[in-house]
XYZ file of C-alpha atoms in Angstrom:
516
model
C 61.503 0.104 33.135
C 59.552 3.082 34.363
C 56.643 2.542 36.744
C 53.929 4.027 34.421
C 54.999 1.702 31.620
C 54.802 -1.360 33.899
C 51.344 -0.337 35.092
C 50.174 0.068 31.492
C 51.444 -3.392 30.537
C 49.752 -4.877 33.602
C 46.447 -3.329 32.572
C 46.811 -4.807 29.066
C 47.443 -8.289 30.493
C 44.484 -8.062 32.876
C 42.017 -6.766 30.306
C 43.152 -8.894 27.388
C 41.296 -9.000 24.096
C 37.980 -9.755 25.789
C 38.195 -6.733 28.037
C 38.705 -4.419 25.099
C 35.855 -6.175 23.270
C 33.422 -5.383 26.071
C 34.281 -1.707 25.836
C 33.180 -1.497 22.200
C 29.658 -0.211 21.545
C 27.112 -2.601 20.011
C 27.255 -2.705 16.242
C 24.363 -2.211 13.855
C 23.073 -5.234 11.956
C 21.269 -5.896 8.687
C 19.177 -8.942 7.803
C 17.547 -9.392 4.404
C 15.018 -12.007 3.431
C 12.813 -13.030 0.486
C 9.822 -15.357 0.900
C 8.185 -16.803 -2.239
C 4.739 -18.327 -1.780
C 2.676 -20.074 -4.496
C -0.906 -18.966 -3.845
C -3.962 -21.262 -4.073
C -5.251 -19.322 -7.112
C -2.092 -20.130 -9.083
C -0.468 -16.719 -8.583
C 2.899 -16.240 -6.891
C 3.527 -13.867 -3.969
C 7.010 -12.491 -3.271
C 7.710 -10.744 0.027
C 10.941 -8.829 0.666
C 12.089 -7.812 4.146
C 15.106 -5.736 5.092
C 15.665 -5.334 8.842
C 18.206 -2.763 10.028
C 18.872 -2.622 13.779
C 20.223 0.693 15.093
C 22.217 -0.103 18.224
C 24.400 2.980 18.611
C 22.350 6.164 18.423
C 24.063 9.161 16.754
C 26.216 6.818 14.651
C 24.834 6.139 11.180
C 26.649 3.114 9.849
C 23.673 1.242 8.387
C 20.646 3.173 9.640
C 19.468 6.001 7.318
C 20.375 9.392 8.729
C 17.165 10.993 7.434
C 15.014 8.624 9.511
C 17.329 8.897 12.527
C 16.939 12.663 12.560
C 13.171 12.264 12.229
C 13.110 10.038 15.329
C 15.227 12.462 17.348
C 13.413 15.651 16.332
C 9.816 14.487 16.835
C 10.435 11.901 19.614
C 8.696 9.159 17.646
C 7.608 6.021 19.424
C 6.610 4.109 16.305
C 6.120 4.877 12.618
C 4.317 2.695 10.084
C 3.961 3.975 6.526
C 2.713 1.850 3.633
C 1.904 2.510 -0.030
C -0.310 -0.091 -1.673
C -1.627 -0.491 -5.203
C -4.248 -3.152 -5.802
C -6.294 -5.187 -3.349
C -5.288 -8.356 -1.513
C -7.973 -10.948 -2.312
C -8.137 -12.816 0.965
C -10.809 -15.230 -0.242
C -8.620 -16.539 -3.097
C -5.063 -15.739 -1.955
C -5.420 -16.614 1.721
C -4.489 -14.479 4.708
C -2.057 -11.678 3.782
C 1.516 -12.468 4.625
C 2.453 -9.006 5.860
C 0.244 -7.348 8.461
C 0.278 -3.963 10.134
C 1.326 -4.089 13.797
C -1.070 -3.379 16.640
C -1.722 0.208 17.872
C -0.357 2.267 20.675
C -2.017 4.626 23.148
C -4.901 6.604 21.560
C -3.481 9.873 22.829
C -0.312 9.289 20.790
C -1.790 7.433 17.803
C -2.179 9.149 14.442
C -3.982 7.255 11.676
C -4.423 8.518 8.119
C -5.429 6.935 4.801
C -5.200 8.188 1.218
C -7.197 5.532 -0.665
C -6.701 7.149 -4.071
C -2.919 7.670 -3.904
C -1.151 5.982 -6.816
C 2.141 4.143 -6.241
C 4.787 4.639 -8.917
C 8.535 4.486 -9.459
C 8.940 7.841 -7.712
C 7.978 6.055 -4.478
C 10.196 3.018 -5.087
C 13.442 4.898 -5.781
C 13.731 6.732 -2.414
C 12.576 3.560 -0.661
C 15.517 1.637 -2.157
C 17.938 4.415 -1.199
C 17.176 3.721 2.473
C 18.767 0.265 2.118
C 22.454 0.006 3.119
C 23.325 -1.642 -0.207
C 20.719 0.315 -2.158
C 19.955 -1.833 -5.241
C 23.568 -2.749 -6.015
C 23.877 -6.116 -4.241
C 21.863 -8.641 -2.292
C 18.156 -9.282 -2.628
C 17.510 -5.674 -3.649
C 18.898 -6.323 -7.151
C 15.567 -8.011 -7.918
C 13.674 -4.773 -7.301
C 13.236 -3.785 -10.915
C 10.533 -1.170 -11.329
C 9.141 -2.287 -14.690
C 8.519 -5.776 -13.277
C 7.217 -4.816 -9.837
C 4.559 -2.415 -11.116
C 3.140 -4.856 -13.691
C 1.677 -7.072 -10.970
C -1.760 -7.745 -9.527
C -0.770 -6.405 -6.104
C 2.045 -4.142 -4.941
C 2.694 -2.893 -1.411
C 5.790 -1.275 0.075
C 6.147 -0.127 3.655
C 8.501 1.332 6.243
C 8.161 0.334 9.904
C 10.155 1.897 12.739
C 9.827 0.720 16.331
C 11.940 0.409 19.498
C 13.219 -3.050 20.501
C 14.302 -3.946 24.042
C 17.900 -5.076 24.421
C 17.278 -7.002 27.656
C 14.437 -8.519 29.632
C 13.917 -5.431 31.797
C 14.025 -3.128 28.762
C 16.447 -0.745 30.430
C 17.925 0.102 27.041
C 16.374 -0.042 23.586
C 17.511 -0.238 20.001
C 15.667 1.115 16.970
C 14.489 -1.311 14.317
C 13.848 -0.276 10.724
C 11.893 -2.869 8.786
C 11.394 -2.227 5.068
C 8.925 -4.589 3.433
C 7.728 -5.035 -0.129
C 5.077 -7.496 -1.307
C 4.025 -8.248 -4.876
C 1.714 -10.819 -6.446
C 2.596 -12.055 -9.939
C 0.056 -13.552 -12.285
C 1.670 -16.929 -12.923
C -0.414 -17.582 -16.040
C 0.858 -14.380 -17.666
C 4.503 -14.651 -16.609
C 4.529 -18.407 -17.133
C 2.819 -18.365 -20.539
C -0.226 -20.285 -19.345
C 1.649 -22.485 -16.849
C 1.962 -22.253 -13.090
C 5.711 -22.841 -13.204
C 7.868 -19.873 -12.287
C 11.454 -18.779 -11.693
C 13.261 -15.731 -10.369
C 14.321 -14.663 -13.848
C 10.813 -15.078 -15.219
C 9.337 -12.890 -12.487
C 12.053 -10.264 -11.931
C 14.119 -10.502 -15.157
C 17.177 -10.925 -12.935
C 18.927 -13.529 -10.797
C 20.818 -13.406 -7.513
C 24.610 -13.250 -7.752
C 25.876 -12.210 -4.317
C 24.584 -11.137 -0.903
C 24.823 -7.636 0.435
C 28.336 -7.401 1.978
C 26.923 -5.445 4.944
C 24.269 -8.062 5.754
C 24.705 -10.584 8.546
C 21.922 -12.738 7.064
C 20.663 -13.060 3.493
C 18.221 -15.877 2.745
C 15.495 -16.907 0.326
C 12.566 -19.026 1.538
C 10.320 -20.887 -0.887
C 7.012 -22.276 0.370
C 6.876 -25.893 -0.781
C 3.858 -26.857 1.339
C 1.350 -28.938 -0.608
C -2.384 -28.473 -0.063
C -3.111 -32.130 -0.873
C -1.993 -35.364 0.722
C 0.709 -35.984 -1.856
C 3.904 -34.086 -0.983
C 5.527 -34.805 -4.352
C 3.512 -32.292 -6.360
C 6.205 -29.572 -6.250
C 9.771 -29.666 -7.519
C 12.251 -26.912 -6.672
C 15.499 -26.396 -8.561
C 18.243 -26.185 -7.511
C 17.552 -28.573 -4.627
C 17.745 -26.754 -1.279
C 20.492 -27.618 1.170
C 18.179 -27.102 4.181
C 14.466 -26.789 4.930
C 12.530 -24.967 7.607
C 9.216 -25.972 9.203
C 7.005 -23.870 11.428
C 3.381 -22.950 12.153
C 2.470 -19.825 10.158
C -1.031 -18.347 10.470
C -2.306 -21.486 12.135
C -1.017 -23.865 9.439
C 2.158 -25.919 9.381
C 4.403 -24.751 6.565
C 7.535 -26.154 4.932
C 10.078 -23.856 3.318
C 13.104 -24.550 1.158
C 15.979 -22.359 2.417
C 18.702 -20.798 0.246
C 21.397 -19.009 2.231
C 23.272 -16.521 0.035
C 26.080 -16.306 2.588
C 26.782 -19.984 1.976
C 29.393 -20.187 -0.778
C 28.000 -23.509 -1.989
C 24.681 -21.909 -3.005
C 26.030 -19.592 -5.725
C 29.524 -20.978 -6.317
C 28.585 -23.375 -9.094
C 26.995 -21.028 -11.643
C 27.821 -17.659 -10.010
C 24.085 -16.917 -10.011
C 21.010 -18.295 -8.278
C 17.854 -18.726 -10.353
C 15.322 -20.582 -8.212
C 12.696 -22.459 -10.233
C 9.517 -24.215 -9.156
C 7.710 -26.745 -11.317
C 4.508 -28.663 -10.747
C 4.889 -32.384 -11.357
C 1.153 -32.689 -11.891
C -1.609 -30.082 -12.312
C -3.038 -29.023 -8.919
C -6.489 -28.109 -10.236
C -8.150 -30.952 -8.334
C -6.875 -29.668 -4.990
C -9.297 -27.435 -3.129
C -7.568 -24.267 -1.897
C -7.868 -23.667 1.835
C -10.423 -21.077 2.866
C -9.204 -18.617 5.534
C -11.134 -18.582 8.780
C -11.646 -14.810 8.546
C -12.166 -12.561 5.528
C -14.438 -9.634 4.704
C -16.136 -7.771 1.862
C -17.467 -4.243 1.642
C -19.823 -2.516 -0.784
C -22.097 0.513 -1.159
C -25.758 0.185 -2.133
C -28.695 2.460 -2.920
C -29.837 4.535 -5.878
C -29.781 8.207 -6.675
C -27.349 10.823 -5.383
C -29.052 11.698 -2.103
C -28.734 8.691 0.212
C -27.109 5.265 0.329
C -25.882 2.477 2.584
C -22.452 1.134 3.547
C -22.358 -2.616 4.146
C -19.556 -4.854 5.425
C -19.745 -8.655 5.381
C -17.600 -10.515 7.938
C -17.045 -14.225 7.241
C -16.188 -16.718 9.983
C -15.635 -20.070 8.274
C -14.474 -21.965 11.366
C -16.840 -24.931 11.840
C -17.239 -24.756 15.629
C -15.367 -21.784 17.150
C -16.574 -18.214 17.564
C -14.192 -15.312 18.098
C -14.431 -11.517 18.456
C -13.363 -9.037 15.761
C -12.464 -5.388 16.217
C -13.867 -3.369 13.282
C -12.541 0.137 12.584
C -14.183 2.431 10.002
C -13.145 5.928 8.937
C -15.731 7.611 6.702
C -15.242 11.041 5.040
C -17.237 13.951 6.404
C -19.171 14.472 3.163
C -21.026 11.194 3.833
C -23.465 12.084 6.640
C -23.802 8.898 8.693
C -27.088 8.088 10.421
C -25.834 6.271 13.496
C -29.361 5.268 14.547
C -29.563 3.104 11.383
C -26.550 0.973 12.393
C -27.556 -2.700 12.236
C -25.522 -5.856 12.869
C -27.020 -9.243 12.022
C -25.644 -12.793 12.215
C -27.595 -15.804 10.978
C -30.733 -13.661 10.653
C -30.583 -12.403 14.249
C -29.438 -9.140 15.777
C -25.859 -9.147 17.006
C -25.169 -6.464 19.606
C -21.535 -5.344 19.809
C -19.851 -5.638 23.185
C -17.983 -2.362 22.624
C -18.706 0.617 20.407
C -16.981 3.970 20.021
C -18.175 6.686 17.652
C -16.605 10.062 16.973
C -18.692 12.286 14.711
C -17.160 14.128 11.809
C -16.566 17.846 11.506
C -17.133 19.401 8.118
C -13.855 19.890 6.266
C -11.849 19.057 9.403
C -12.087 15.388 10.423
C -13.893 12.217 9.253
C -16.261 9.907 11.095
C -14.613 7.304 13.340
C -16.538 4.141 14.183
C -14.994 1.308 16.184
C -16.841 -1.837 17.314
C -16.034 -5.179 18.941
C -18.263 -7.834 17.372
C -18.552 -11.516 18.252
C -18.637 -13.685 15.111
C -20.530 -16.970 15.550
C -19.038 -20.137 14.133
C -19.665 -20.762 10.417
C -21.557 -17.517 9.925
C -21.780 -14.331 7.869
C -22.175 -11.137 9.874
C -23.519 -8.048 8.102
C -22.752 -4.553 9.376
C -24.687 -1.785 7.609
C -25.262 1.935 8.160
C -27.099 4.505 6.057
C -25.704 7.847 4.960
C -26.628 11.014 3.104
C -24.412 12.663 0.515
C -23.348 16.251 1.102
C -23.058 18.931 -1.582
C -19.506 20.223 -1.837
C -18.343 23.669 -2.808
C -17.396 23.946 -6.435
C -13.738 24.501 -5.471
C -13.647 21.232 -3.464
C -14.266 18.933 -6.405
C -11.426 17.017 -7.992
C -10.421 17.621 -11.638
C -12.461 14.531 -12.606
C -15.472 14.732 -10.252
C -17.604 12.320 -12.255
C -15.090 9.556 -11.479
C -16.281 9.563 -7.856
C -14.747 9.862 -4.392
C -12.896 7.104 -2.557
C -13.769 5.827 0.914
C -10.956 4.226 2.908
C -11.197 0.475 3.633
C -12.357 -1.013 6.914
C -9.757 -2.488 9.268
C -10.333 -5.846 10.986
C -8.237 -7.047 13.931
C -8.820 -10.444 15.502
C -7.280 -13.418 17.260
C -8.128 -16.238 14.862
C -8.202 -19.860 16.096
C -5.242 -21.927 14.971
C -5.471 -25.338 13.350
C -2.064 -26.425 14.639
C -0.704 -25.423 18.022
C 2.228 -23.018 17.772
C 5.012 -22.537 20.284
C 6.509 -19.089 20.946
C 10.140 -19.070 19.871
C 13.203 -16.886 19.814
C 12.511 -14.162 17.253
C 16.173 -13.361 16.800
C 17.000 -16.908 15.749
C 13.899 -17.545 13.636
C 13.260 -16.072 10.142
C 12.129 -12.498 9.866
C 8.668 -13.370 8.544
C 8.023 -15.426 11.672
C 8.177 -12.294 13.833
C 5.226 -10.825 11.914
C 2.798 -13.248 13.556
C 2.857 -12.747 17.343
C 1.453 -15.784 19.165
C -0.398 -15.004 22.389
C -1.025 -18.679 23.107
C -0.912 -21.952 21.231
C -4.564 -21.790 20.157
C -4.792 -18.472 18.263
C -2.818 -15.977 16.232
C -3.264 -12.279 15.508
C -4.534 -11.152 12.098
C -5.218 -7.692 10.703
C -7.140 -7.443 7.422
C -8.295 -4.623 5.173
C -11.384 -4.571 2.992
C -11.466 -3.052 -0.477
C -11.862 0.755 -0.780
C -15.174 2.076 -2.045
C -15.954 4.492 -4.857
C -18.926 6.753 -4.076
C -20.534 9.253 -6.447
C -21.537 12.658 -5.056
C -23.953 15.264 -6.441
C -21.883 16.966 -9.127
C -22.869 20.227 -10.800
C -22.597 20.680 -14.537
C -19.173 22.277 -14.775
C -19.734 23.000 -18.486
C -22.446 25.566 -17.678
C -20.023 28.236 -16.356
C -18.017 27.853 -19.531
C -21.130 28.243 -21.668
C -22.285 31.256 -19.660
C -18.883 32.896 -19.949
C -18.786 32.333 -23.722
C -22.342 33.664 -24.238
C -21.774 36.653 -21.984
C -18.534 37.581 -23.724
C -20.204 37.335 -27.123
C -23.162 39.539 -26.118
C -20.908 42.084 -24.452
C -18.591 42.204 -27.473
C -21.463 42.757 -29.925
C -23.373 45.271 -27.832
C -20.351 47.187 -26.601
C -18.798 47.273 -30.082
C -21.916 48.717 -31.671
C -22.440 51.253 -28.904
C -18.777 52.294 -29.027
C -18.957 52.837 -32.770
C -22.026 55.031 -32.347
C -20.259 57.154 -29.748
C -16.913 57.557 -31.434
C -17.693 57.570 -35.207
C -18.045 60.923 -37.038
C -20.778 61.151 -39.748
C -20.423 63.586 -42.689
C -22.860 64.307 -45.594
C -21.183 64.241 -48.989
C -22.851 65.858 -51.987
C -22.758 63.882 -55.226
C -20.130 65.080 -57.697
C -21.058 66.392 -61.176
C -19.095 63.799 -63.044
C -15.913 61.983 -63.180
C -13.435 60.788 -65.740
C -15.667 57.985 -66.916
C -18.543 60.373 -67.477
C -16.389 62.772 -69.502
C -15.098 59.949 -71.677
C -18.652 58.766 -72.270
C -19.735 62.294 -73.312
C -16.822 62.558 -75.738
C -17.853 59.321 -77.392
C -21.521 60.415 -77.520
C -20.528 63.748 -78.968
C -18.435 62.097 -81.674
C -21.445 59.960 -82.595
C -23.759 62.959 -82.615
C -25.647 61.812 -79.560
C -26.655 64.299 -76.824
C -24.339 64.165 -73.777
C -25.404 62.733 -70.455
């Protein structure tokens, strides 16, 4: 045997299968998850999450190439894009399940809001094409447009961020997290009942997981608000359950793993159903510790006032809230009229940052850190004056009004139950949305409702009337004057008689009457 051949065989024996395995680059991964939560108001919230981890840059096995090229060309650090239709009613639905992540450095942060943008199927179709299995298999088969857009609340988002591979963060991977949240009206879909099922909500059932996914699970919140834990019944019975502290409350979830053959092997489809054994009307829904409302007041079209109400319902703990407001330039803010009151007393913010607007270039930016006393309502108000726009700057329906983007609240809310930080890779995807700084609080970001403000609007029918009147006057006057200038007038002498006159004279002559 030749020496090079012997050396090659020796290398194979020394490396073995494990040695070759270590030489392979890390592989991309896909995890998909659906969380179904019965809300205190009787509605049902469904939250989809699809997490694609891009381990090997320049190789697009699962990660969308369009987004990968966007990251490489513009050197993105993070990207968070969301399209939302409707308003999350925190007071009646509880704290929103999906939250926007915290910011980055101000010198690299870009924040923009289009409060009037309408979400439609044209936004959902390209969003589904970013998924490795598109809408052919897995949880994405439930994403039926005619069902998703007939809901009380609809929000879809794309989040891109780097994730450290090791403790020192010497190398990073890119994470693409696609989320979609909808709120179904259980009384409409359930024909007056709070019972629901996958087929009743989505008109489809689950048949198989995405073959490219390493994890495909459905979580159903079976936590009862009362003392009796036998108020809910889930069918088919779950094989496993999961318990954890979510948003300061201990939750129990029924788990359905689509990769487990026993889950869908019996009927070849999974149609999860939830029934109430007894009506839950007597149970008081939990009130979130933090929620907010916003409104505009005043009369006339010259001045007004923006007001934001911040509610802290915790009985004995106060906590700070970071309030961020972006106001369009055509609302002239009077910063000296800014007032903050809590329990009838002035509440001075510990931090305030204001960036004035520039006409037709940038909006107002107001950021404040406010301490909310326990069991209190804090009112933040500021007066403004409406500007008069150019006639070309009005929308096609100016009398409808102009939208003002919602306020953003960020806070560490006290927790009822102590939570322990865990391994995010081993826990469900929705658990990683709630970073826990310590066991006594959790991070929450909320959005108030957008506002509709009327501006001074000219009578756009007047130009039309003026144009019509002017054209009429010009046509009449110019036509008459043109006829006078171009028409030729001739004087015609009257003729002696015509055929009729000659016939008449013949008849008169035959009768012996003198002719005409």
